Coordinates of C-alpha atoms and ligand atoms in Angstrom, one line a residue:
M27 CA -47.3 124.6 79.2
R28 CA -47.3 124.7 75.4
F29 CA -50.3 124.2 73.2
D30 CA -49.8 123.6 69.5
G31 CA -52.6 124.5 67.1
V32 CA -53.3 126.5 63.9
G33 CA -52.1 130.0 63.3
I34 CA -55.0 131.8 61.5
S35 CA -53.9 135.4 61.9
P36 CA -50.1 136.1 62.0
G37 CA -48.0 138.0 64.6
I38 CA -46.5 137.3 68.0
S39 CA -47.5 138.8 71.3
N40 CA -47.2 138.4 75.1
S41 CA -49.8 139.5 77.5
M42 CA -52.3 138.5 80.2
I43 CA -55.3 136.3 79.4
Y44 CA -58.8 137.6 79.5
K45 CA -61.0 134.6 79.6
F46 CA -64.2 135.3 77.9
E47 CA -67.0 133.0 78.9
K48 CA -70.2 133.9 77.3
A49 CA -73.3 133.4 79.3
V50 CA -75.3 130.6 77.8
F51 CA -78.9 131.5 77.7
Q52 CA -81.3 129.0 79.1
T53 CA -84.6 129.2 77.4
D54 CA -87.7 127.8 79.2
G55 CA -90.3 126.5 76.9
K56 CA -93.3 128.2 78.6
L57 CA -96.9 128.5 77.2
V58 CA -98.2 132.0 76.6
A59 CA -101.7 133.4 77.1
D60 CA -101.7 136.0 74.4
V61 CA -100.0 135.1 71.2
T62 CA -100.2 138.7 69.8
V63 CA -98.3 140.1 72.7
E64 CA -95.7 137.3 72.2
I65 CA -95.3 138.0 68.5
N66 CA -94.9 141.7 69.2
R67 CA -92.2 140.9 71.8
F68 CA -90.5 138.8 69.2
R69 CA -90.5 141.5 66.6
A70 CA -89.2 144.0 69.2
A71 CA -86.3 141.7 69.9
L72 CA -85.6 141.5 66.2
D73 CA -85.7 145.3 65.9
E74 CA -83.3 145.8 68.9
S75 CA -80.9 143.2 67.4
L76 CA -81.1 145.0 64.1
V77 CA -80.1 148.3 65.7
E78 CA -77.1 146.6 67.3
I79 CA -75.9 144.8 64.3
E80 CA -76.2 148.0 62.2
K81 CA -74.1 149.8 64.8
I82 CA -71.3 147.1 64.7
R83 CA -71.4 147.1 60.9
N84 CA -71.1 150.9 60.7
N85 CA -68.3 150.9 63.2
I86 CA -66.3 148.4 61.2
V87 CA -66.9 150.2 57.9
K88 CA -65.9 153.5 59.5
A89 CA -62.7 151.8 60.6
H90 CA -61.9 151.2 56.9
H91 CA -62.9 147.6 56.7
P92 CA -65.8 147.7 54.2
S93 CA -65.6 144.1 53.2
E94 CA -65.8 142.9 56.8
G95 CA -68.9 145.2 57.1
A96 CA -70.5 143.0 54.4
I97 CA -70.3 140.1 56.9
F98 CA -72.9 142.0 59.0
D99 CA -75.0 142.8 56.0
A100 CA -75.3 139.0 55.7
H101 CA -76.3 138.9 59.4
I102 CA -78.9 141.5 58.9
E103 CA -80.3 139.4 56.0
I104 CA -80.5 136.4 58.2
L105 CA -82.2 138.5 60.9
K106 CA -84.8 139.7 58.4
D107 CA -85.2 136.3 56.7
P108 CA -89.0 136.0 56.1
V109 CA -88.9 132.2 56.3
I110 CA -87.3 132.2 59.8
I111 CA -89.7 134.8 61.0
E112 CA -92.7 133.0 59.6
Q113 CA -91.7 129.7 61.0
T114 CA -91.1 131.2 64.5
E115 CA -94.4 133.0 64.5
E116 CA -96.2 129.8 63.4
I117 CA -94.8 128.0 66.4
I118 CA -95.9 130.8 68.7
N119 CA -99.4 130.9 67.1
V120 CA -100.0 127.1 66.8
E121 CA -98.1 125.7 69.8
K122 CA -98.6 128.8 72.0
L123 CA -94.9 128.6 72.9
N124 CA -93.0 131.6 74.1
A125 CA -90.9 133.5 71.5
E126 CA -87.5 132.6 72.9
R127 CA -88.1 128.8 72.6
A128 CA -89.9 129.2 69.2
Y129 CA -87.0 131.2 67.8
E130 CA -84.4 128.8 69.3
T131 CA -86.2 125.8 67.7
V132 CA -86.2 127.3 64.2
M133 CA -82.6 128.6 64.4
N134 CA -81.3 125.3 65.8
K135 CA -82.8 123.5 62.8
Y136 CA -80.8 125.7 60.4
I137 CA -77.7 125.6 62.6
S138 CA -77.5 121.8 62.6
M139 CA -78.1 121.8 58.8
F140 CA -75.0 124.0 58.3
D141 CA -73.1 122.1 61.0
E142 CA -73.5 118.8 59.1
M143 CA -72.4 120.2 55.7
D144 CA -69.1 118.6 54.3
D145 CA -67.8 121.9 53.1
S146 CA -65.8 123.6 55.9
Y147 CA -66.7 127.0 54.6
M148 CA -70.4 126.3 54.9
R149 CA -69.9 124.6 58.3
E150 CA -68.4 127.8 59.6
R151 CA -71.5 129.7 58.5
A152 CA -73.3 128.0 61.5
T153 CA -71.3 130.3 63.7
D154 CA -73.0 133.3 62.1
L155 CA -76.4 131.8 62.8
K156 CA -75.6 131.0 66.4
D157 CA -74.3 134.6 66.8
I158 CA -77.7 136.0 65.6
K159 CA -79.7 133.4 67.7
E160 CA -77.9 134.3 70.9
R161 CA -78.3 138.0 70.2
V162 CA -82.1 137.8 69.7
I163 CA -82.7 135.4 72.6
G164 CA -80.5 137.7 74.8
H165 CA -83.0 140.5 74.0
L166 CA -86.0 138.4 74.7
L167 CA -84.6 137.5 78.1
G168 CA -84.0 141.1 78.8
R169 CA -80.2 140.9 78.5
K170 CA -79.2 144.2 76.9
G171 CA -75.7 144.8 75.4
Y172 CA -75.1 141.3 74.2
M173 CA -71.3 141.7 74.2
N174 CA -69.7 142.8 77.4
I175 CA -66.1 142.1 77.1
S176 CA -64.6 145.0 79.0
F177 CA -61.1 145.6 80.2
N178 CA -58.8 148.7 80.1
E179 CA -55.4 147.0 79.8
E180 CA -53.7 144.9 77.1
V181 CA -55.0 141.4 77.0
I182 CA -55.0 138.2 74.9
I183 CA -58.6 137.0 74.6
A184 CA -59.2 133.3 75.3
A185 CA -62.5 131.8 74.5
H186 CA -64.0 128.5 73.5
D187 CA -65.5 130.2 70.4
L188 CA -65.8 133.8 69.2
T189 CA -68.6 135.0 67.0
P190 CA -67.9 137.4 64.2
S191 CA -69.7 140.2 66.1
D192 CA -67.6 139.5 69.2
T193 CA -64.4 139.8 67.2
A194 CA -65.6 142.9 65.3
Q195 CA -66.0 144.7 68.6
L196 CA -62.6 144.1 70.0
D197 CA -60.4 147.1 70.5
R198 CA -57.3 146.5 68.5
N199 CA -55.3 148.8 70.7
L200 CA -55.9 146.6 73.7
V201 CA -56.4 143.1 72.3
K202 CA -53.0 141.7 71.5
G203 CA -54.1 138.3 70.5
I204 CA -56.9 135.7 70.4
V205 CA -57.0 132.1 71.3
T206 CA -60.0 129.9 70.7
E207 CA -60.7 126.2 70.6
I208 CA -63.1 126.4 67.6
G209 CA -62.6 128.1 64.3
G210 CA -60.8 127.9 60.9
R211 CA -58.9 130.0 58.5
T212 CA -62.0 130.8 56.5
S213 CA -64.2 131.6 59.4
H214 CA -65.5 135.2 59.5
S215 CA -63.9 135.8 62.9
A216 CA -60.5 134.8 61.3
I217 CA -61.1 137.2 58.4
I218 CA -61.9 140.0 60.8
A219 CA -58.9 139.3 63.1
R220 CA -56.6 139.3 60.1
S221 CA -57.9 142.7 58.8
L222 CA -57.7 144.2 62.4
G223 CA -54.1 142.8 62.5
I224 CA -54.7 140.8 65.7
P225 CA -52.7 137.5 65.9
Y226 CA -55.0 134.5 66.4
V227 CA -54.4 130.9 67.1
V228 CA -56.9 128.1 67.3
V229 CA -55.8 125.3 69.8
S230 CA -57.5 122.2 71.0
G231 CA -56.3 120.2 74.0
N232 CA -58.4 121.9 76.7
F233 CA -56.5 125.2 76.7
I234 CA -59.6 127.0 78.0
Y235 CA -59.9 124.6 80.8
Y236 CA -56.4 125.2 81.9
C237 CA -56.2 129.0 81.6
K238 CA -57.7 131.7 83.8
T239 CA -58.0 135.4 83.5
G240 CA -54.7 137.0 84.5
D241 CA -52.5 134.1 83.4
E242 CA -49.6 135.2 81.3
V243 CA -49.4 133.8 77.8
I244 CA -47.1 134.0 74.7
L245 CA -49.1 133.6 71.4
N246 CA -47.4 132.9 68.1
G247 CA -49.8 133.3 65.2
D248 CA -47.1 132.5 62.6
E249 CA -46.3 129.1 64.2
G250 CA -49.8 128.5 65.6
S251 CA -48.6 128.0 69.2
V252 CA -49.5 129.3 72.6
I253 CA -47.4 129.1 75.8
L254 CA -49.4 129.3 79.0
N255 CA -47.5 130.7 82.0
P256 CA -44.1 130.8 80.1
S257 CA -40.8 130.3 81.8
D258 CA -38.0 132.9 81.9
E259 CA -36.4 131.0 79.0
D260 CA -39.6 131.1 77.0
L261 CA -39.9 134.8 77.6
D262 CA -36.3 135.4 76.6
E263 CA -36.9 133.5 73.4
Y264 CA -40.1 135.5 72.8
F265 CA -38.3 138.8 73.1
I266 CA -35.6 137.7 70.7
K267 CA -38.2 136.5 68.2
K268 CA -40.2 139.7 68.5
K269 CA -37.1 141.8 67.9
E270 CA -36.2 139.7 64.9
F271 CA -39.7 139.9 63.6
A272 CA -39.7 143.8 63.8
E273 CA -36.2 144.1 62.3
R274 CA -37.1 141.7 59.4
R275 CA -40.2 143.6 58.7
K276 CA -38.2 146.9 58.5
L277 CA -35.7 145.3 56.2
L278 CA -38.5 143.9 53.9
E279 CA -40.2 147.3 53.8
S280 CA -37.1 148.8 52.5
L281 CA -37.7 146.6 49.4
K282 CA -41.0 148.4 48.7
D283 CA -39.9 150.4 45.7
S284 CA -37.1 148.2 44.4
E285 CA -37.4 145.9 41.4
S286 CA -37.9 142.2 41.6
E287 CA -34.6 140.8 40.2
T288 CA -32.2 138.0 40.8
R289 CA -28.6 138.5 41.6
D290 CA -27.7 137.9 38.0
G291 CA -30.3 140.3 36.6
F292 CA -33.3 138.1 35.7
K293 CA -36.2 140.5 36.2
V294 CA -39.7 139.4 37.2
K295 CA -42.9 141.1 38.3
I296 CA -44.5 140.6 41.7
S297 CA -48.2 141.6 41.7
G298 CA -51.0 141.3 44.1
N299 CA -54.2 139.2 44.2
I300 CA -57.3 141.1 45.1
G301 CA -60.9 140.1 45.8
S302 CA -62.3 143.7 46.0
I303 CA -61.3 147.3 45.5
D304 CA -60.6 147.5 49.3
D305 CA -57.6 145.2 48.9
L306 CA -55.9 147.6 46.5
D307 CA -54.2 149.9 49.0
S308 CA -52.5 147.0 50.7
V309 CA -51.1 145.8 47.4
L310 CA -49.7 149.3 46.7
E311 CA -48.4 149.7 50.3
N312 CA -46.6 146.4 50.0
G313 CA -44.9 147.3 46.7
G314 CA -47.1 145.2 44.3
E315 CA -46.2 146.0 40.7
G316 CA -49.6 145.3 39.4
I317 CA -52.7 143.1 39.9
G318 CA -52.1 139.6 38.7
L319 CA -55.5 138.4 39.7
Y320 CA -58.7 140.2 40.5
R321 CA -61.3 137.7 41.6
T322 CA -64.4 139.4 40.5
E323 CA -66.8 136.8 41.9
F324 CA -66.9 138.7 45.2
L325 CA -68.7 141.5 43.4
F326 CA -71.4 139.0 42.6
M327 CA -71.7 137.3 46.0
N328 CA -73.9 138.2 49.0
R329 CA -76.5 140.0 47.1
K330 CA -79.9 139.3 45.6
S331 CA -79.2 140.0 41.9
C332 CA -76.3 140.3 39.5
P333 CA -74.5 143.7 39.4
D334 CA -75.6 145.4 36.1
E335 CA -73.2 146.6 33.4
D336 CA -72.9 150.1 34.8
E337 CA -72.1 149.0 38.3
Q338 CA -69.5 146.6 37.1
F339 CA -68.0 149.3 34.8
E340 CA -67.7 151.7 37.6
T341 CA -65.9 149.1 39.8
Y342 CA -63.5 148.1 37.1
R343 CA -62.8 151.7 36.2
E344 CA -62.0 152.5 39.8
V345 CA -59.6 149.6 40.1
L346 CA -57.8 150.5 36.8
E347 CA -57.6 154.2 37.7
K348 CA -56.2 153.5 41.2
M349 CA -53.5 151.2 39.7
D350 CA -52.5 154.1 37.5
G351 CA -51.2 152.4 34.4
R352 CA -49.8 149.3 36.1
P353 CA -51.1 146.0 34.6
V354 CA -54.4 144.7 36.0
V355 CA -55.5 141.2 35.2
I356 CA -59.3 140.9 35.8
R357 CA -60.6 137.5 35.8
T358 CA -64.2 136.9 34.6
L359 CA -66.7 135.3 37.0
D360 CA -65.5 132.2 38.7
V361 CA -68.4 130.9 40.7
G362 CA -69.5 127.4 41.4
G363 CA -67.4 124.9 43.5
D364 CA -67.2 126.5 46.9
K365 CA -68.4 129.9 45.8
K366 CA -72.1 130.1 45.5
I367 CA -74.4 133.0 44.3
D368 CA -78.0 132.9 45.4
Y369 CA -79.6 134.2 42.2
I370 CA -78.0 131.6 39.9
D371 CA -79.4 128.2 40.3
I372 CA -76.7 125.7 39.5
G373 CA -78.8 122.9 40.9
E374 CA -77.6 120.0 43.1
E375 CA -74.3 118.6 41.9
M376 CA -72.5 115.5 43.1
N377 CA -69.1 117.1 42.6
P378 CA -69.4 120.9 42.5
F379 CA -65.7 121.3 41.9
L380 CA -66.0 119.2 38.8
G381 CA -69.3 120.7 37.8
N382 CA -70.9 123.7 36.2
R383 CA -68.5 126.4 37.4
A384 CA -66.5 129.4 36.1
I385 CA -66.2 129.6 32.4
R386 CA -68.6 126.6 31.9
L387 CA -71.3 128.5 33.7
C388 CA -70.6 131.8 32.0
L389 CA -70.9 130.2 28.6
D390 CA -74.2 128.7 29.7
E391 CA -75.4 132.1 31.1
E392 CA -74.3 134.1 28.1
D393 CA -76.2 137.3 29.0
M394 CA -74.6 137.6 32.3
F395 CA -71.2 136.8 30.8
K396 CA -71.7 139.4 28.1
C397 CA -72.7 142.0 30.6
Q398 CA -69.4 141.5 32.5
V399 CA -67.3 141.4 29.3
R400 CA -68.9 144.6 28.0
A401 CA -68.3 146.4 31.4
L402 CA -64.6 145.3 31.2
I403 CA -64.1 146.4 27.7
R404 CA -65.8 149.8 28.5
A405 CA -63.4 150.2 31.4
S406 CA -60.4 149.4 29.3
I407 CA -59.6 153.0 28.4
H408 CA -59.1 153.8 32.1
G409 CA -55.9 151.8 32.6
N410 CA -53.9 148.8 31.6
L411 CA -56.5 146.0 31.6
K412 CA -56.0 142.4 30.7
I413 CA -58.9 140.0 30.7
M414 CA -58.6 136.4 31.9
F415 CA -60.9 133.5 31.7
P416 CA -60.9 130.9 34.5
M417 CA -61.1 127.1 34.3
I418 CA -60.4 126.7 30.6
A419 CA -60.2 122.9 29.8
T420 CA -60.4 122.8 26.1
I421 CA -59.4 124.9 23.1
D422 CA -63.1 125.1 22.1
E423 CA -64.0 126.7 25.4
F424 CA -61.3 129.3 25.0
R425 CA -62.4 130.1 21.4
K426 CA -66.0 130.4 22.5
A427 CA -65.1 132.8 25.3
K428 CA -62.9 134.8 22.9
A429 CA -65.8 134.9 20.5
V430 CA -68.0 136.5 23.2
F431 CA -65.2 139.0 23.8
S432 CA -65.0 139.9 20.1
Q433 CA -68.8 140.2 19.7
C434 CA -68.9 142.5 22.7
R435 CA -66.0 144.5 21.5
D436 CA -67.5 144.9 18.0
S437 CA -70.9 145.9 19.3
L438 CA -69.4 148.5 21.7
V439 CA -67.4 150.0 18.8
S440 CA -70.5 150.2 16.6
E441 CA -72.3 151.9 19.6
G442 CA -69.6 154.5 19.4
C443 CA -68.0 153.6 22.7
K444 CA -64.3 154.4 23.1
I445 CA -62.2 151.4 23.9
N446 CA -58.7 150.2 24.1
E447 CA -58.0 148.4 20.8
D448 CA -55.3 146.0 22.2
I449 CA -56.8 144.5 25.3
E450 CA -54.9 141.3 26.0
V451 CA -57.1 138.2 26.5
G452 CA -55.5 135.3 28.4
M453 CA -56.5 132.3 30.5
M454 CA -55.9 130.6 33.7
V455 CA -54.1 127.3 33.3
E456 CA -55.5 125.4 36.3
I457 CA -56.9 122.2 34.7
P458 CA -54.4 119.4 33.7
S459 CA -55.9 119.1 30.2
A460 CA -54.9 122.8 29.5
A461 CA -51.5 122.3 31.1
I462 CA -50.8 119.3 28.9
L463 CA -51.9 121.1 25.7
A464 CA -50.2 124.4 26.6
H465 CA -48.3 124.4 23.4
K466 CA -51.7 124.7 21.5
F467 CA -53.2 127.2 23.9
A468 CA -50.1 129.4 23.8
K469 CA -50.8 130.1 20.1
E470 CA -54.2 131.4 20.9
A471 CA -54.0 133.1 24.3
D472 CA -52.2 136.4 24.9
F473 CA -50.9 135.3 28.3
F474 CA -51.2 132.5 30.8
S475 CA -51.6 132.7 34.6
I476 CA -51.1 129.4 36.4
G477 CA -53.7 128.7 39.0
T478 CA -52.0 126.2 41.2
N479 CA -54.7 126.0 43.8
D480 CA -57.0 124.2 41.3
L481 CA -54.2 122.7 39.2
I482 CA -53.0 120.8 42.3
Q483 CA -56.5 119.8 43.3
Y484 CA -57.2 118.3 39.9
T485 CA -53.8 116.8 39.3
F486 CA -53.8 115.0 42.7
A487 CA -57.7 114.4 42.6
A488 CA -57.9 115.9 46.1
D489 CA -60.7 118.3 47.0
R490 CA -59.0 121.5 48.2
M491 CA -61.7 122.0 50.9
N492 CA -61.3 118.5 52.4
E493 CA -58.9 118.5 55.4
K494 CA -58.7 114.7 55.3
V495 CA -56.8 114.8 51.9
S496 CA -54.9 118.0 52.5
Y497 CA -51.6 116.0 52.6
L498 CA -52.1 115.8 48.8
Y499 CA -51.6 119.5 48.4
Q500 CA -48.1 119.0 47.1
P501 CA -46.9 122.0 45.1
L502 CA -43.4 120.7 45.1
N503 CA -44.2 117.2 43.8
P504 CA -42.2 116.5 40.6
S505 CA -45.5 115.6 38.8
L506 CA -46.7 119.1 39.2
L507 CA -43.3 120.7 38.4
I508 CA -43.4 118.8 35.1
L509 CA -46.8 120.3 34.3
I510 CA -45.6 123.8 35.2
K511 CA -42.5 123.4 33.2
N512 CA -44.6 122.4 30.2
I513 CA -46.8 125.5 30.6
I514 CA -43.9 127.9 31.0
D515 CA -41.9 126.4 28.1
A516 CA -45.0 126.6 25.8
A517 CA -45.6 130.2 26.6
K518 CA -41.9 131.1 26.1
K519 CA -41.8 129.4 22.8
E520 CA -44.7 131.6 21.5
G521 CA -43.2 134.8 23.2
K522 CA -46.2 135.0 25.6
H523 CA -46.2 136.3 29.2
V524 CA -46.7 133.7 31.8
G525 CA -47.5 134.3 35.5
M526 CA -48.7 132.3 38.5
C527 CA -51.5 133.5 40.8
G528 CA -52.1 130.4 42.9
E529 CA -50.7 130.1 46.4
M530 CA -47.6 128.3 45.2
A531 CA -46.3 131.7 43.8
S532 CA -45.2 132.7 47.3
N533 CA -44.1 129.4 48.6
K534 CA -40.5 129.8 49.7
Y535 CA -39.4 126.4 48.4
A536 CA -41.3 126.9 45.1
V537 CA -40.0 130.4 44.2
P538 CA -36.4 129.3 43.5
L539 CA -37.6 126.6 41.2
L540 CA -40.1 128.9 39.4
I541 CA -37.2 131.4 38.9
G542 CA -35.3 128.5 37.4
L543 CA -38.1 127.7 35.1
G544 CA -38.3 131.3 33.9
L545 CA -41.7 132.4 35.3
D546 CA -42.4 136.0 34.4
E547 CA -44.8 137.1 37.1
F548 CA -45.6 136.0 40.6
S549 CA -49.0 137.2 42.0
M550 CA -50.0 136.7 45.6
S551 CA -51.7 138.1 48.6
S552 CA -50.1 141.5 49.5
S553 CA -48.7 140.3 52.8
R554 CA -46.4 137.9 50.9
I555 CA -44.9 140.4 48.5
F556 CA -41.9 141.7 50.5
E557 CA -40.8 138.3 51.6
T558 CA -40.9 136.9 48.0
R559 CA -39.1 139.9 46.6
E560 CA -36.4 139.3 49.2
I561 CA -36.1 135.6 48.4
I562 CA -35.8 136.4 44.6
G563 CA -33.1 139.0 45.3
R564 CA -30.9 136.3 46.9
L565 CA -31.1 133.9 44.0
N566 CA -29.0 133.4 40.9
Q567 CA -31.2 132.3 38.0
K568 CA -28.4 130.2 36.3
E569 CA -28.0 128.2 39.5
M570 CA -31.7 127.8 39.8
K571 CA -31.9 126.4 36.3
K572 CA -29.5 123.6 37.4
L573 CA -31.5 123.1 40.6
V574 CA -34.7 122.7 38.6
E575 CA -33.0 120.0 36.4
K576 CA -32.2 118.1 39.6
A577 CA -35.7 118.6 41.1
L578 CA -37.3 117.2 38.0
E579 CA -35.3 114.0 38.5
M580 CA -36.7 113.5 42.0
S581 CA -39.6 111.2 42.9
T582 CA -41.4 112.9 45.9
C583 CA -42.4 116.3 47.1
D584 CA -40.3 115.8 50.3
E585 CA -37.2 115.1 48.2
V586 CA -37.7 118.3 46.3
V587 CA -38.2 120.4 49.5
E588 CA -35.1 118.9 50.9
L589 CA -33.1 119.6 47.7
V590 CA -34.2 123.3 47.8
A591 CA -33.5 123.6 51.5
K592 CA -30.1 122.0 51.1
N593 CA -29.1 124.5 48.5
N594 CA -29.3 127.2 51.1
I595 CA -32.4 128.7 49.8
E596 CA -34.0 128.6 53.2
Q597 CA -32.7 131.2 55.6
Ligands
LIG628 C1 -56.1 129.0 41.6 O1 -57.0 128.1 41.3 O2 -54.9 128.8 41.8 C2 -56.6 130.3 41.6 C3 -55.8 131.4 41.8 O3 -57.9 130.6 41.6 P1 -59.0 130.4 42.8 O4 -58.1 130.1 44.0 O5 -59.8 131.6 42.9 O6 -59.7 129.1 42.4
LIG629 MG1 -58.9 128.5 40.5

C-alpha cells in the first residue's frame, strides 16, 4: 500500500516499523487540601523536567549539533516562564485545583493561541509547548522517563506526531526513518531529523491506523512516499534506487575540489548559504567556494538582548578565519516578516512581510545597526569580507545604509582600529523596485545578490509562508526571468559581480537559464552544491544563451520547464 506525502528529510530506507504511540495522560481535576504542598509538588515537577531537558540538550550539543541544542534552550525558557508559573500557581491557590489540571489549563491556553496562528512557523511552535506540557504532567503523575522508545534493531519510527525531544533522543544508528502524520518542513522535529541525517516523510491518509509494529516499509524522503508491506517488485525497485543513490553520491563527491565550469569554459562560483557558524563545515565538506549568504539574524534570535559589538565581532572573525580567504558575504540583520526577535518591538502589523523589516528596521534602530556594522568592519582584516544589505527598495535606502557604513568605518579608523580599506558593500536584489531600477543601483553597489525567495513573493504578490498560494512560487515564470535578466545585464554593464542566494540558484531547471544569462555566483544550502556543480559541468553556455532567448518568449512557467526539460537538461 503506497502513501504519498511530503518528504521533509531526504534519503531512502527499508526496515521494520516501530509504532510509537505515546501514552496520553489523563488529568483528573481534583481539589486539594493543602495548596502549599501542591505548589511544591508542581515546582518539583518543573525541576525534574528541567534536569531532563538539560540532559537532552547536552547530548545533542555533544553530538555536534549546537544549533539544535538551542531548540532545547527555548524549551527551558518556556519551562521557566514566570507568567506560566504564576498563572498555574494562581489557579492552585484560588481554585484549590491540583497542579496537573492547573498547569494543563494554562498550557492549553497558549497551545491553542499558537495553533490558531496563520503563520505555519508559529503554528509549529505549539508542538514545542505540548512537548513541555506532557513532560511536566508526566512527572506530576509519577511517570518517570518521559520518552521510552526502546528497541535494539533497525527500525522506521511511525507516529502520529513526534515532539522535538522525542526526535532528539532517537539513535541515528538504529532509526532508519521517520513517518508521522503531523509536521512540516520548518518544524523543529524536521530540523533535528535533517541534521541527524534521518529520512523523514509526513503522510496523511491514516497511515498510522493501517500500520503496526513489525510491518515492513520502504520510505523515500526525497519523493515523500511510503510503501507499507512492499511487494517483491517494490523491493527490487528500492534496491535499484538505493544503489543508484549511493553511486550518484560517490560521483558527486568526486566533484568536491573541481571548479564550477561549463563544457565551453564559462566559470562560475558555487558558494554556501549559512545561518550560523555551525553550518560552515558542511559548506567546506561539500566543496563550497565561499559563503554567498550568511543570514546573521539567527545570531540575534532566541535570546533576551542584542549581541554586543564584541560578541558579534568574535563570531564574524571566526567565520572569516574558518573560510581562510574565500569570499564571505555577510548580510546585515534581516528580521521582521516571519523572523521575530523578542527585544525589538515592531508592534502589530497588518502585513509583516510588507512592513518594518530588514534594512527598514535597521535604519530605524540606528544604534543596533551601527553596532553590527562596526563589528563587521573590525572583523574585515581576518578574511575576505563583503557586506550586504537586505531588502533594499530605493536608492535613498541604499545610500543611507552606505552612509552608516562610511561613518562607522571613519570612526573606527580614527579610533586607531586596523581595518580592510576595500570592503565591498553590496545589496540583495529581492524587491521588484530594485530589480527594475537595477541599472541605477549597479552604479552604486559593489555587487548584487538576487534573493529570489522574496523577489518571487513580491513579484507574484504571494506570501511565501501561505501554503494556499504556494502555486504562485514560480521561479521559471517568464515575468521573473525578465526581471532577473534585467538585474544581471545591469550588473554586467557596470562590471559588477552578480550572484543569487535564493532557492532558485539550485533549481535544476533554472540553473541552465541562469548560466545562459551569465550569473557569476550560485549560493545555496550545502547539500545542493555537488548536484549543481554537476549540472553546470554538463552545460554549454553558448547553447544556454539561445535557450534563454526562447524561454523569454514563453508565456507560462510550465512552458519554460518543458522547454528546459526537452533540451535534455534533465537527466
Ligand atoms: C531571499 O529572499 O531569496 C533570501 C535569500 O533571503 P531570505 O530567504 O533570508 O529572506
Ligand atoms: Mg529575503
